[in-house]
């Protein structure tokens, strides 16, 4: 019978020929048009997926040629981003969710790369409006104005959770002007509905907290009242345990902020609270020479021992001994040693 691909082509050809001979030509034309459109959408989705893999590979390898290619791709003179936006807006592809998902994913990656390139230093998220500026530059003012409300609507989808997830990730790249207060509840919903994307969604939570103001308040209050709060707490614990210093510090601040709120003691399961004590017991001596970092860790220790009886007694003697050792070490800053004294007195 030959190859399976040839067989599929033969079957498809026979079916299309039979449909063409049927006595209902109008319906047949609609069917044929839909089939062609599905084929085109699938081809475009595959092309965008290949583009995403190229972006991922270039970021991972990070050679000089990779960085040069990435700079070219996020140059406003390049049409890649505009092409993605047009696919997202095209009426004929309105119902093709998987195509929209990959377009949003590629847009989010390009925006993140562009912001990192234009931001000062490595603290790109300290420039909260850079994402919106890059979005307008890459899409062009007209397309950006048309696309932004579409992305906002997609972020509110209750059924297509992957589409909503990718839309939220794009809005997070655009900054606090785009990711509004009501999106914090949607973000927490997504932790429940698409837990496999938790590592990406927690980055949105870290960013919202870094913006401060109403976004931070809405996030913290949502975490202690939403059913997905426990899930976020678990992921934040992973960031504290394995993240870089900046993300670790931000995750600790979120945990502290939640634990200090009424009802915040419910954020972490008992076992997670004990794990947090283990992490802080390990990390506090390591950051003792950095007063600012030590303060962040110490505040979290105070918050968790206040809110959880189990955490307060867990490895209590070792925690007190560790704080005493840090306090007695004259090489440590005075502020650090005073903080240790206050913690020992409380414990």
PDB file of C-alpha atoms in Angstrom, residues 190-297:
ATOM      1  CA  UNK A 190      -5.140  29.682  36.988  1.00  0.00           C
ATOM      2  CA  UNK A 191      -2.916  28.179  39.687  1.00  0.00           C
ATOM      3  CA  UNK A 192      -5.831  25.807  40.350  1.00  0.00           C
ATOM      4  CA  UNK A 193      -6.923  25.135  36.753  1.00  0.00           C
ATOM      5  CA  UNK A 194      -3.472  24.854  35.120  1.00  0.00           C
ATOM      6  CA  UNK A 195      -1.070  23.822  37.919  1.00  0.00           C
ATOM      7  CA  UNK A 196       1.444  22.651  35.310  1.00  0.00           C
ATOM      8  CA  UNK A 197       2.073  26.345  34.525  1.00  0.00           C
ATOM      9  CA  UNK A 198       2.715  27.258  38.179  1.00  0.00           C
ATOM     10  CA  UNK A 199       6.400  28.058  37.619  1.00  0.00           C
ATOM     11  CA  UNK A 200       5.443  30.699  35.053  1.00  0.00           C
ATOM     12  CA  UNK A 201       2.456  32.016  36.981  1.00  0.00           C
ATOM     13  CA  UNK A 202       4.499  32.535  40.137  1.00  0.00           C
ATOM     14  CA  UNK A 203       6.712  34.922  38.164  1.00  0.00           C
ATOM     15  CA  UNK A 204       3.603  37.044  37.589  1.00  0.00           C
ATOM     16  CA  UNK A 205       2.912  37.023  41.335  1.00  0.00           C
ATOM     17  CA  UNK A 206       6.502  38.080  42.085  1.00  0.00           C
ATOM     18  CA  UNK A 207       6.206  40.896  39.589  1.00  0.00           C
ATOM     19  CA  UNK A 208       2.838  42.129  40.895  1.00  0.00           C
ATOM     20  CA  UNK A 209       4.271  42.296  44.407  1.00  0.00           C
ATOM     21  CA  UNK A 210       7.313  44.226  43.189  1.00  0.00           C
ATOM     22  CA  UNK A 211       5.036  46.923  41.745  1.00  0.00           C
ATOM     23  CA  UNK A 212       3.707  47.720  45.212  1.00  0.00           C
ATOM     24  CA  UNK A 213       0.575  49.764  45.801  1.00  0.00           C
ATOM     25  CA  UNK A 214      -2.868  48.352  45.107  1.00  0.00           C
ATOM     26  CA  UNK A 215      -1.526  45.448  43.026  1.00  0.00           C
ATOM     27  CA  UNK A 216       0.492  44.209  45.983  1.00  0.00           C
ATOM     28  CA  UNK A 217      -2.421  44.589  48.394  1.00  0.00           C
ATOM     29  CA  UNK A 218      -4.825  42.758  46.081  1.00  0.00           C
ATOM     30  CA  UNK A 219      -2.340  39.922  45.581  1.00  0.00           C
ATOM     31  CA  UNK A 220      -1.666  39.405  49.300  1.00  0.00           C
ATOM     32  CA  UNK A 221      -5.334  39.543  50.253  1.00  0.00           C
ATOM     33  CA  UNK A 222      -6.208  37.170  47.440  1.00  0.00           C
ATOM     34  CA  UNK A 223      -3.556  34.675  48.501  1.00  0.00           C
ATOM     35  CA  UNK A 224      -4.939  34.326  52.034  1.00  0.00           C
ATOM     36  CA  UNK A 225      -8.579  34.053  50.913  1.00  0.00           C
ATOM     37  CA  UNK A 226      -8.434  32.108  47.634  1.00  0.00           C
ATOM     38  CA  UNK A 227      -8.556  28.318  47.361  1.00  0.00           C
ATOM     39  CA  UNK A 228      -5.398  28.483  45.248  1.00  0.00           C
ATOM     40  CA  UNK A 229      -3.410  30.181  48.003  1.00  0.00           C
ATOM     41  CA  UNK A 230      -1.954  26.889  49.249  1.00  0.00           C
ATOM     42  CA  UNK A 231      -0.691  26.075  45.753  1.00  0.00           C
ATOM     43  CA  UNK A 232       0.993  29.453  45.415  1.00  0.00           C
ATOM     44  CA  UNK A 233       2.519  29.031  48.867  1.00  0.00           C
ATOM     45  CA  UNK A 234       4.089  25.736  47.808  1.00  0.00           C
ATOM     46  CA  UNK A 235       5.592  27.291  44.677  1.00  0.00           C
ATOM     47  CA  UNK A 236       6.871  30.313  46.618  1.00  0.00           C
ATOM     48  CA  UNK A 237       8.573  27.888  48.976  1.00  0.00           C
ATOM     49  CA  UNK A 238      10.368  26.334  45.997  1.00  0.00           C
ATOM     50  CA  UNK A 239      11.529  29.792  44.892  1.00  0.00           C
ATOM     51  CA  UNK A 240      12.855  30.506  48.398  1.00  0.00           C
ATOM     52  CA  UNK A 241      14.654  27.178  48.406  1.00  0.00           C
ATOM     53  CA  UNK A 242      16.191  27.276  44.929  1.00  0.00           C
ATOM     54  CA  UNK A 243      15.713  30.703  43.347  1.00  0.00           C
ATOM     55  CA  UNK A 244      18.267  33.423  42.685  1.00  0.00           C
ATOM     56  CA  UNK A 245      18.741  36.072  45.355  1.00  0.00           C
ATOM     57  CA  UNK A 246      16.343  38.614  43.860  1.00  0.00           C
ATOM     58  CA  UNK A 247      13.463  36.180  43.356  1.00  0.00           C
ATOM     59  CA  UNK A 248      14.143  34.483  46.699  1.00  0.00           C
ATOM     60  CA  UNK A 249      13.931  37.822  48.498  1.00  0.00           C
ATOM     61  CA  UNK A 250      10.689  38.725  46.718  1.00  0.00           C
ATOM     62  CA  UNK A 251       9.124  35.344  47.532  1.00  0.00           C
ATOM     63  CA  UNK A 252      10.041  35.783  51.208  1.00  0.00           C
ATOM     64  CA  UNK A 253       8.417  39.220  51.219  1.00  0.00           C
ATOM     65  CA  UNK A 254       5.204  37.762  49.772  1.00  0.00           C
ATOM     66  CA  UNK A 255       5.142  34.996  52.377  1.00  0.00           C
ATOM     67  CA  UNK A 256       5.789  37.501  55.168  1.00  0.00           C
ATOM     68  CA  UNK A 257       3.093  39.848  53.894  1.00  0.00           C
ATOM     69  CA  UNK A 258       0.541  37.032  53.766  1.00  0.00           C
ATOM     70  CA  UNK A 259       1.451  35.557  57.159  1.00  0.00           C
ATOM     71  CA  UNK A 260       1.069  38.970  58.800  1.00  0.00           C
ATOM     72  CA  UNK A 261      -2.505  39.345  57.495  1.00  0.00           C
ATOM     73  CA  UNK A 262      -5.579  38.100  59.397  1.00  0.00           C
ATOM     74  CA  UNK A 263      -6.103  34.527  58.241  1.00  0.00           C
ATOM     75  CA  UNK A 264      -2.577  34.356  56.869  1.00  0.00           C
ATOM     76  CA  UNK A 265      -1.756  31.357  59.028  1.00  0.00           C
ATOM     77  CA  UNK A 266      -3.833  29.250  56.611  1.00  0.00           C
ATOM     78  CA  UNK A 267      -1.561  30.023  53.646  1.00  0.00           C
ATOM     79  CA  UNK A 268       0.936  27.235  54.340  1.00  0.00           C
ATOM     80  CA  UNK A 269       0.178  23.663  55.256  1.00  0.00           C
ATOM     81  CA  UNK A 270       1.828  22.631  58.530  1.00  0.00           C
ATOM     82  CA  UNK A 271       4.489  20.609  56.734  1.00  0.00           C
ATOM     83  CA  UNK A 272       5.267  23.554  54.436  1.00  0.00           C
ATOM     84  CA  UNK A 273       5.604  25.837  57.464  1.00  0.00           C
ATOM     85  CA  UNK A 274       8.154  23.438  58.940  1.00  0.00           C
ATOM     86  CA  UNK A 275      10.029  23.323  55.637  1.00  0.00           C
ATOM     87  CA  UNK A 276      10.192  27.127  55.697  1.00  0.00           C
ATOM     88  CA  UNK A 277      11.793  26.973  59.160  1.00  0.00           C
ATOM     89  CA  UNK A 278      14.381  24.516  57.803  1.00  0.00           C
ATOM     90  CA  UNK A 279      15.199  26.845  54.907  1.00  0.00           C
ATOM     91  CA  UNK A 280      15.492  29.922  57.138  1.00  0.00           C
ATOM     92  CA  UNK A 281      17.674  28.026  59.603  1.00  0.00           C
ATOM     93  CA  UNK A 282      20.020  27.251  56.727  1.00  0.00           C
ATOM     94  CA  UNK A 283      19.920  30.636  54.990  1.00  0.00           C
ATOM     95  CA  UNK A 284      20.069  33.166  57.834  1.00  0.00           C
ATOM     96  CA  UNK A 285      23.757  32.532  58.702  1.00  0.00           C
ATOM     97  CA  UNK A 286      24.638  32.692  54.992  1.00  0.00           C
ATOM     98  CA  UNK A 287      23.211  36.217  54.576  1.00  0.00           C
ATOM     99  CA  UNK A 288      24.353  37.585  57.942  1.00  0.00           C
ATOM    100  CA  UNK A 289      26.892  39.919  56.332  1.00  0.00           C
ATOM    101  CA  UNK A 290      24.166  41.545  54.209  1.00  0.00           C
ATOM    102  CA  UNK A 291      21.936  43.563  56.536  1.00  0.00           C
ATOM    103  CA  UNK A 292      19.160  44.106  53.977  1.00  0.00           C
ATOM    104  CA  UNK A 293      18.909  40.451  52.980  1.00  0.00           C
ATOM    105  CA  UNK A 294      19.120  39.311  56.610  1.00  0.00           C
ATOM    106  CA  UNK A 295      16.249  41.641  57.500  1.00  0.00           C
ATOM    107  CA  UNK A 296      14.037  40.058  54.821  1.00  0.00           C
ATOM    108  CA  UNK A 297      14.788  36.548  56.097  1.00  0.00           C
TER     109      UNK A 297
END
